[in-house]
Coordinates of C-alpha atoms in Angstrom, one line a residue:
Chain A
X29 CA 0.0 0.0 0.0
X30 CA 1.0 3.6 0.4
X31 CA 4.0 4.7 2.3
X32 CA 1.5 6.6 4.4
X33 CA 0.2 3.3 5.7
X34 CA 3.6 1.8 6.0
X35 CA 4.6 4.5 8.5
X36 CA 1.9 3.1 10.9
X37 CA 2.6 -0.6 10.6
X38 CA 6.3 -1.3 9.7
X39 CA 7.2 -2.0 13.3
X40 CA 4.3 -4.4 13.7
X41 CA 5.3 -6.1 10.4
X42 CA 8.8 -6.5 11.8
X43 CA 7.6 -8.2 15.0
X44 CA 5.3 -10.4 12.9
X45 CA 8.2 -11.5 10.8
X46 CA 10.2 -12.2 13.9
X47 CA 7.4 -14.4 15.2
X48 CA 7.2 -16.2 11.9
X49 CA 10.9 -16.9 12.2
X50 CA 10.3 -18.2 15.7
X51 CA 7.5 -20.5 14.4
X52 CA 9.8 -21.9 11.8
X53 CA 12.5 -22.5 14.5
X54 CA 9.9 -24.4 16.6
X55 CA 8.7 -26.4 13.7
X56 CA 12.2 -27.3 12.7
X57 CA 13.0 -28.5 16.3
X58 CA 9.9 -30.7 16.2
X59 CA 10.8 -32.0 12.7
X60 CA 14.3 -32.9 13.9
X61 CA 13.0 -34.7 17.0
X62 CA 10.5 -36.6 14.9
X63 CA 13.4 -38.5 13.2
X64 CA 14.3 -40.1 16.6
X65 CA 11.0 -41.8 16.9
X66 CA 8.1 -41.2 19.3
X67 CA 10.1 -40.6 22.4
X68 CA 9.0 -38.7 25.5
X69 CA 11.0 -35.7 24.4
X70 CA 9.2 -35.7 21.1
X71 CA 5.8 -35.8 22.8
X72 CA 6.8 -32.8 25.0
X73 CA 8.1 -30.8 22.1
X74 CA 4.9 -31.4 20.1
X75 CA 2.9 -30.3 23.2
X76 CA 4.9 -27.1 23.6
X77 CA 4.7 -26.4 19.9
X78 CA 0.9 -26.9 20.0
X79 CA 0.4 -24.6 23.0
X80 CA 2.5 -21.9 21.2
X81 CA 0.5 -22.4 18.0
X82 CA -2.8 -22.3 19.8
X83 CA -2.1 -18.9 21.2
X84 CA -0.5 -17.5 18.0
X85 CA -3.6 -16.1 16.2
X86 CA -4.8 -14.6 19.5
X87 CA -1.4 -12.9 19.9
X88 CA -1.3 -11.6 16.4
X89 CA -4.9 -10.3 16.6
X90 CA -4.3 -8.4 19.9
X91 CA -1.0 -7.0 18.8
X92 CA -2.3 -5.6 15.5
X93 CA -5.5 -4.2 17.1
X94 CA -3.4 -2.5 19.8
X95 CA -1.1 -1.1 17.1
X96 CA -4.0 0.2 15.1
X97 CA -6.1 1.6 18.0
X98 CA -3.4 3.4 19.9
X99 CA 0.1 3.5 18.6
X100 CA 2.5 1.0 17.1
X101 CA 5.7 1.5 19.1
X102 CA 4.4 0.1 22.5
X103 CA 2.4 -2.6 20.8
X104 CA 5.5 -3.8 18.9
X105 CA 7.6 -3.6 22.0
X106 CA 5.0 -5.7 23.9
X107 CA 5.0 -8.1 21.0
X108 CA 8.7 -8.5 21.3
X109 CA 8.4 -9.2 25.0
X110 CA 5.8 -11.9 24.2
X111 CA 8.2 -13.5 21.8
X112 CA 10.9 -13.6 24.5
X113 CA 8.4 -15.2 26.9
X114 CA 7.4 -17.7 24.3
X115 CA 11.0 -18.6 23.7
X116 CA 11.7 -19.2 27.4
X117 CA 8.5 -21.3 27.5
X118 CA 9.6 -23.5 24.6
X119 CA 13.1 -23.9 25.9
X120 CA 11.7 -24.9 29.3
X121 CA 9.9 -27.8 27.6
X122 CA 13.0 -28.8 25.6
X123 CA 15.1 -29.6 28.6
X124 CA 15.9 -33.3 28.9
X125 CA 15.3 -33.5 32.6
X126 CA 11.6 -33.2 33.5
X127 CA 12.1 -30.0 35.3
X128 CA 9.1 -28.0 36.5
X129 CA 7.0 -28.2 33.4
X130 CA 5.5 -24.8 32.4
X131 CA 1.8 -24.5 32.4
X132 CA -0.6 -24.3 29.5
X133 CA -0.6 -20.5 29.4
X134 CA 2.2 -18.0 29.2
X135 CA 2.8 -14.4 28.4
X136 CA -0.4 -13.5 30.2
X137 CA 0.9 -10.2 31.4
X138 CA 1.9 -9.1 27.9
X139 CA -1.4 -10.1 26.4
X140 CA -3.3 -8.3 29.1
X141 CA -1.2 -5.2 28.4
X142 CA -2.0 -5.3 24.7
X143 CA -5.7 -6.0 25.5
X144 CA -5.8 -3.0 27.7
X145 CA -4.2 -0.9 25.0
X146 CA -7.0 -1.9 22.6
X147 CA -9.7 -1.0 25.1
X148 CA -8.2 2.4 25.9
X149 CA -7.8 3.1 22.2
X150 CA -11.4 2.3 21.5
X151 CA -12.6 4.3 24.5
X152 CA -10.5 7.2 23.3
X153 CA -11.9 7.0 19.8
X154 CA -15.5 7.0 21.1
X155 CA -14.8 9.9 23.5
X156 CA -13.1 11.8 20.7
X157 CA -16.1 11.2 18.4
X158 CA -19.1 11.6 20.7
X159 CA -17.6 13.6 23.5
X160 CA -15.4 16.1 21.7
X161 CA -12.2 15.7 23.6
X162 CA -9.2 13.7 22.4
X163 CA -6.6 12.4 24.8
X164 CA -4.7 10.3 22.3
X165 CA -1.4 12.2 22.6
X166 CA -1.4 11.9 26.4
X167 CA -2.3 8.3 26.3
X168 CA 0.4 7.5 23.8
X169 CA 3.0 9.0 26.1
X170 CA 1.7 7.1 29.1
X171 CA 1.5 3.9 27.2
X172 CA 5.1 4.2 25.9
X173 CA 6.3 4.7 29.5
X174 CA 4.1 1.9 30.8
X175 CA 5.4 -0.6 28.2
X176 CA 8.9 -0.5 29.7
X177 CA 7.3 -1.9 32.9
X178 CA 7.0 -5.2 31.0
X179 CA 10.7 -5.6 31.3
X180 CA 10.3 -6.2 35.0
X181 CA 10.6 -10.0 35.7
Chain B
X4 CA -3.6 4.8 12.9
X5 CA -5.8 7.7 12.0
X6 CA -9.3 8.2 13.5
X7 CA -10.4 8.0 9.9
X8 CA -9.5 4.3 9.9
X9 CA -10.8 3.7 13.4
X10 CA -14.3 4.7 12.2
X11 CA -14.3 1.7 9.9
X12 CA -12.8 -0.9 12.2
X13 CA -13.7 -0.2 15.8
X14 CA -16.6 -2.6 15.9
X15 CA -14.5 -5.4 14.4
X16 CA -11.8 -4.7 17.0
X17 CA -14.4 -4.9 19.8
X18 CA -15.6 -8.3 18.5
X19 CA -12.0 -9.5 18.2
X20 CA -11.4 -8.4 21.8
X21 CA -14.4 -10.4 22.9
X22 CA -13.2 -13.4 21.1
X23 CA -9.8 -13.1 22.8
X24 CA -11.6 -13.0 26.1
X25 CA -13.5 -16.1 25.2
X26 CA -10.2 -17.8 24.2
X27 CA -8.7 -16.9 27.6
X28 CA -11.9 -18.3 29.2
X29 CA -11.5 -21.6 27.3
X30 CA -7.8 -21.9 28.1
X31 CA -8.5 -21.2 31.8
X32 CA -11.1 -24.0 31.9
X33 CA -8.6 -26.4 30.3
X34 CA -5.8 -25.3 32.7
X35 CA -8.1 -25.8 35.7
X36 CA -9.2 -29.3 34.5
X37 CA -5.6 -30.3 33.9
X38 CA -4.9 -30.2 37.6
X39 CA -7.3 -33.1 38.1
X40 CA -5.2 -35.4 36.0
X41 CA -5.9 -36.9 32.7
X42 CA -9.6 -37.7 33.1
X43 CA -12.1 -38.2 30.4
X44 CA -13.5 -34.8 31.1
X45 CA -10.1 -33.3 30.5
X46 CA -9.7 -35.1 27.2
X47 CA -13.0 -33.8 26.0
X48 CA -12.2 -30.2 27.1
X49 CA -8.9 -30.3 25.3
X50 CA -10.7 -31.6 22.2
X51 CA -13.3 -28.9 22.3
X52 CA -10.6 -26.2 22.8
X53 CA -8.6 -27.6 19.9
X54 CA -11.6 -27.6 17.5
X55 CA -12.3 -24.0 18.6
X56 CA -8.7 -22.9 18.1
X57 CA -8.5 -24.7 14.7
X58 CA -11.3 -22.6 13.4
X59 CA -10.2 -19.3 15.0
X60 CA -7.9 -17.9 12.4
X61 CA -10.4 -18.8 9.7
X62 CA -13.1 -16.9 11.6
X63 CA -10.9 -13.9 12.1
X64 CA -9.8 -13.8 8.5
X65 CA -13.4 -14.0 7.2
X66 CA -14.8 -11.5 9.6
X67 CA -12.2 -8.9 8.9
X68 CA -12.4 -9.4 5.1
X69 CA -16.1 -9.1 5.3
X70 CA -15.8 -5.9 7.3
X71 CA -13.3 -4.4 4.9
X72 CA -15.1 -5.4 1.7
X73 CA -18.6 -4.5 2.6
X74 CA -19.5 -2.8 5.9
X75 CA -18.4 -3.4 9.4
X76 CA -21.7 -3.4 11.3
X77 CA -23.2 -6.7 9.8
X78 CA -19.8 -8.3 9.9
X79 CA -19.3 -7.5 13.6
X80 CA -22.9 -8.7 14.4
X81 CA -22.3 -12.0 12.6
X82 CA -19.0 -12.3 14.5
X83 CA -20.9 -11.9 17.7
X84 CA -23.3 -14.6 16.6
X85 CA -20.3 -16.9 15.9
X86 CA -19.0 -16.3 19.4
X87 CA -22.4 -17.2 20.9
X88 CA -22.4 -20.4 18.8
X89 CA -18.9 -21.2 19.9
X90 CA -19.8 -20.7 23.5
X91 CA -22.7 -23.1 23.2
X92 CA -20.5 -25.6 21.5
X93 CA -17.8 -25.5 24.2
X94 CA -20.5 -25.7 27.0
X95 CA -21.9 -28.8 25.2
X96 CA -18.6 -30.5 25.5
X97 CA -18.2 -29.5 29.2
X98 CA -21.3 -31.4 30.4
X99 CA -20.3 -34.3 32.7
X100 CA -22.8 -36.6 31.1
X101 CA -21.8 -37.8 27.7
X102 CA -24.7 -36.1 26.0
X103 CA -25.0 -35.9 22.2
X104 CA -21.5 -34.7 21.5
X105 CA -21.3 -31.8 19.1
X106 CA -19.6 -32.4 15.8
X107 CA -16.3 -31.2 14.5
X108 CA -17.7 -28.1 12.9
X109 CA -20.0 -25.4 14.2
X110 CA -21.1 -21.9 13.2
X111 CA -21.2 -23.0 9.6
X112 CA -24.2 -20.7 8.9
X113 CA -22.4 -17.6 10.3
X114 CA -19.2 -18.3 8.4
X115 CA -21.1 -18.9 5.2
X116 CA -22.8 -15.5 5.7
X117 CA -19.5 -13.7 6.2
X118 CA -18.0 -15.6 3.3
X119 CA -20.9 -14.4 1.1
X120 CA -20.4 -10.8 2.3
X121 CA -16.8 -11.0 1.1
X122 CA -17.7 -12.3 -2.3
X123 CA -20.5 -9.7 -2.8
X124 CA -18.1 -6.9 -1.6
X125 CA -15.4 -8.0 -4.2
X126 CA -17.9 -8.4 -7.0
X127 CA -19.3 -5.0 -6.2
X128 CA -15.8 -3.4 -6.2
X129 CA -15.0 -5.0 -9.6
X130 CA -18.4 -3.9 -11.0
X131 CA -17.8 -0.4 -9.7
X132 CA -14.3 -0.2 -11.2
X133 CA -14.8 -1.9 -14.5
X134 CA -18.6 -1.6 -15.1
X135 CA -19.2 1.9 -13.8
X136 CA -22.1 1.3 -11.5
X137 CA -21.9 1.0 -7.7
X138 CA -24.5 -0.8 -5.7
X139 CA -22.6 -0.6 -2.4
X140 CA -25.3 1.5 -0.6
X141 CA -28.1 -0.8 -1.6
X142 CA -26.1 -3.9 -0.7
X143 CA -25.2 -2.5 2.7
X144 CA -28.8 -2.0 3.6
X145 CA -29.8 -5.4 2.4
X146 CA -26.9 -7.0 4.3
X147 CA -27.8 -5.2 7.5
X148 CA -31.3 -6.5 7.2
X149 CA -30.1 -10.0 6.3
X150 CA -27.8 -10.2 9.3
X151 CA -30.7 -10.2 11.7
X152 CA -31.8 -13.5 10.1
X153 CA -28.8 -15.1 11.8
X154 CA -30.7 -14.7 15.1
X155 CA -33.2 -17.4 13.9
X156 CA -32.3 -20.7 15.6
Chain C
X20 CA -13.7 0.6 3.8
X21 CA -13.1 2.9 0.9
X22 CA -12.7 1.7 -2.6
X23 CA -9.3 3.2 -2.4
X24 CA -8.3 0.6 0.1
X25 CA -10.1 -2.2 -1.8
X26 CA -7.9 -1.6 -4.8
X27 CA -4.8 -2.6 -2.7
X28 CA -6.3 -5.7 -1.1
X29 CA -8.9 -7.4 -3.2
X30 CA -6.6 -10.0 -4.6
X31 CA -5.4 -10.8 -1.1
X32 CA -9.0 -11.1 0.0
X33 CA -9.7 -13.5 -2.9
X34 CA -6.8 -15.8 -1.9
X35 CA -7.9 -15.6 1.7
X36 CA -11.4 -16.7 0.7
X37 CA -9.9 -19.6 -1.3
X38 CA -7.9 -20.7 1.6
X39 CA -11.0 -20.6 3.8
X40 CA -12.8 -22.8 1.3
X41 CA -9.9 -25.2 1.4
X42 CA -10.0 -25.3 5.2
X43 CA -13.7 -26.1 5.0
X44 CA -12.9 -28.9 2.5
X45 CA -10.3 -30.3 4.9
X46 CA -12.6 -30.1 7.9
X47 CA -15.4 -31.9 5.9
X48 CA -13.0 -34.7 5.0
X49 CA -12.1 -35.2 8.6
X50 CA -15.7 -35.0 9.7
X51 CA -16.7 -37.6 7.1
X52 CA -13.9 -39.9 8.1
X53 CA -14.8 -39.5 11.8
X54 CA -18.1 -41.4 11.2
X55 CA -16.1 -44.5 10.4
X56 CA -14.6 -44.7 13.8
X57 CA -11.0 -44.2 15.0
X58 CA -9.2 -45.9 12.1
X59 CA -5.6 -45.4 11.0
X60 CA -6.9 -43.4 8.0
X61 CA -8.7 -41.1 10.4
X62 CA -5.7 -40.6 12.6
X63 CA -3.6 -39.6 9.5
X64 CA -6.3 -37.2 8.2
X65 CA -6.4 -35.5 11.7
X66 CA -2.7 -35.2 11.7
X67 CA -2.6 -33.7 8.2
X68 CA -5.4 -31.3 9.1
X69 CA -3.5 -30.3 12.3
X70 CA -0.3 -29.6 10.4
X71 CA -2.1 -27.5 7.9
X72 CA -4.0 -25.6 10.6
X73 CA -0.8 -25.0 12.6
X74 CA 0.8 -23.2 9.7
X75 CA -2.4 -21.3 8.6
X76 CA -2.0 -18.2 10.8
X77 CA 1.7 -17.9 9.8
X78 CA 0.8 -18.1 6.2
X79 CA -2.0 -15.5 6.4
X80 CA 0.2 -13.1 8.4
X81 CA 3.1 -13.4 5.9
X82 CA 0.9 -13.1 2.9
X83 CA -0.9 -10.0 4.1
X84 CA 2.3 -8.3 5.3
X85 CA 4.0 -9.0 1.9
X86 CA 0.9 -7.6 0.2
X87 CA 1.0 -4.4 2.3
X88 CA 4.7 -3.9 2.2
X89 CA 5.4 -4.4 -1.4
X90 CA 2.6 -5.2 -3.8
X91 CA -0.4 -7.4 -3.8
X92 CA -0.2 -9.2 -7.1
X93 CA 3.0 -11.3 -6.4
X94 CA 1.9 -11.9 -2.8
X95 CA -1.5 -13.2 -3.9
X96 CA 0.1 -15.3 -6.6
X97 CA 2.5 -16.8 -4.1
X98 CA -0.4 -17.4 -1.7
X99 CA -2.1 -19.3 -4.5
X100 CA 1.0 -21.5 -5.0
X101 CA 1.0 -22.2 -1.3
X102 CA -2.6 -23.4 -1.4
X103 CA -1.7 -25.7 -4.3
X104 CA 1.2 -27.1 -2.2
X105 CA -1.1 -27.5 0.8
X106 CA -3.6 -29.4 -1.3
X107 CA -1.0 -31.8 -2.6
X108 CA 0.3 -32.3 0.9
X109 CA -3.2 -33.1 2.2
X110 CA -4.0 -35.5 -0.7
X111 CA -0.7 -37.2 0.0
X112 CA -1.9 -38.0 3.5
X113 CA -5.3 -39.2 2.3
X114 CA -3.9 -42.0 0.2
X115 CA -5.0 -45.4 1.5
X116 CA -1.6 -47.0 1.0
X117 CA 1.0 -45.7 3.4
X118 CA 3.1 -44.1 0.7
X119 CA 6.0 -41.9 1.5
X120 CA 4.4 -39.8 4.2
X121 CA 5.0 -36.1 3.7
X122 CA 6.9 -34.3 6.4
X123 CA 5.8 -31.9 9.0
X124 CA 6.6 -28.8 7.0
X125 CA 5.5 -27.9 3.4
X126 CA 5.4 -24.9 1.2
X127 CA 8.7 -23.7 2.7
X128 CA 9.8 -22.1 -0.6
X129 CA 6.7 -20.1 -1.0
X130 CA 6.8 -18.9 2.6
X131 CA 10.4 -17.9 2.2
X132 CA 9.6 -15.9 -0.9
X133 CA 6.8 -14.0 0.9
X134 CA 9.1 -13.5 3.9
X135 CA 11.7 -12.0 1.6
X136 CA 9.1 -9.7 0.1
X137 CA 8.2 -8.3 3.5
X138 CA 11.9 -7.7 4.3
X139 CA 12.6 -6.0 1.0
X140 CA 9.4 -3.9 1.4
X141 CA 10.5 -2.7 4.9
X142 CA 14.0 -2.0 3.8
X143 CA 12.7 -0.1 0.8
X144 CA 10.4 2.0 3.1
X145 CA 13.2 2.8 5.5
X146 CA 15.5 3.7 2.6
X147 CA 12.8 5.9 1.1
X148 CA 12.2 7.6 4.4
X149 CA 15.7 8.1 5.7
X150 CA 17.8 7.8 2.6
X151 CA 15.7 9.7 0.1
X152 CA 15.7 7.2 -2.7
X153 CA 12.8 5.0 -3.6
X154 CA 13.2 1.9 -5.6
X155 CA 9.7 0.6 -5.1
X156 CA 8.7 0.6 -8.8
X157 CA 11.8 -1.4 -9.8
X158 CA 11.4 -3.8 -7.0
X159 CA 7.8 -4.4 -7.8
X160 CA 8.7 -5.3 -11.4
X161 CA 11.4 -7.6 -10.3
X162 CA 9.2 -9.3 -7.7
X163 CA 6.4 -9.9 -10.3
X164 CA 8.9 -11.6 -12.5
X165 CA 10.5 -13.6 -9.7
X166 CA 7.1 -14.9 -8.5
X167 CA 6.7 -16.9 -11.7
X168 CA 9.8 -18.8 -10.6
X169 CA 7.6 -20.4 -7.9
X170 CA 5.9 -22.3 -10.7
X171 CA 9.1 -24.4 -11.1
X172 CA 8.7 -27.8 -9.5

C-alpha cells in the first residue's frame, strides 16, 4: 500500500516477521526430533509447539489491534516481550530433565497489556467522536512509558 | 492509525477483543481441569478447545475481510453470533454426562454468511471499477437486514 | 472501507477466501472420516489437518504483510501457489496406501519468498524515508517476474 500506511505498521510487520521466524524455528525442532521416533522428548516438544501455535492467532490479533487503535511502538515492544516469553517457555519444555513443566498459558501479562491498549484506544476514539475531547497524545506517552514496565521480571 | 480508519474498524476490534476474552476463558477451563489429572472430562475439554482454536484464524480472517469489503456493522454482528455459537459448542462439551457430543464443525451458517459478504463486496468493487455502476449502498442496507436472520435458531 | 483501500487488497481477500474454502474442505473430509470410527486413516487425516491448521495463521500473516509492504499481485500469486502445495500435501496424507508420508513442513519455498518480500518492502520503506531514494517501482517489477519462478517444481 502507500508509504503513508507503512509508517503506521512497519514495526508491527517487523515483529510479525520475527514471530514467523520463531515459528519456523519451533517447527524445525519438532521435525528434527520426529526422526528419533516417538520418544517422551518428542511428545513434549509437540505439546509445547501446539500450545504456542494455539495462542499464536490470539497474539497476532491483539498486537495488530493494539497497534491500530493506539500506537504501534508500544504494541510492537510488547509483542517483542511476548516472543521472548514464548522462547523461554519453549526452551523450558525442551530440557531433557523433566524440570518444573511450564503451564498451559504463558505471556499472560503481555497479552493483558495489549488487550488494555485496545480498550483504551477504542474508548479514546468513542470519546473523541461523541464527547469532543481527544486524549490520544497523552495516552500514547503514558503507554510508551508503561510498556517499559513489561521488562520487569 | 488515524481516526479515519478507526471509524471503519472499531466494531471489528471490539468483537476481536471479545473473542480473545473467550479464548482466555476456554484456556483457563482447560488449565483448571488439567490439575485433576488426565480424566475423560479433561480429554473432552482439550478436544473442544482444539476444535475452537483450529477454526479461530479462519473466523478472524473471514470477519475482517467481510468488514473491509462491505461494511463493518453486519460483519461484527455476525462475528458476535459466531462467538455465541462457539460458547454453546464449548459448554456442550463440558457437560459431565456424555450427551449428544457436538460435531467437529460449528457456526457454519455464520461463516457462510460472512463468506458471502466478502464475495459480494469484491464483486461490487469489480463492477464499480470496470462496469461503472456502484451498488454498495443498496447492498449494505440489504446485508444489515439479512444479518438479523442469523438470530433465527 | 473505501474503494481506495479495496484496490490494494482485493486480490489478497480473494486468496484468503480460497484458503477458507480449502479449510472447510479439509474439515469436511475429517468430519466424514470420523463417522467410520478411529481408524488409521482417520488418525492420519487428523494429523494432516492439524499440520495445515498450525501453519495457517503464519501463512496468512506473511501473505498480508507481503501484500501491504510491497505489492499485492505477487503476494496473492505466491499465496495461490501455497494453497496448491497444501492441497498436494493433504492429498498425500489421504492415500490409503502408506506411501512416503510427507513431512511436518511444506510450502517452505513459498513462505520464504513471501518473507523475503516483506523484508525488501520494509528496507525499501526505510531507505525511502531516511535515505531519500525510492526503488519501489523497480522492486515491484522484479518481484512480479520472480514470483513466476515459484511455478518451477
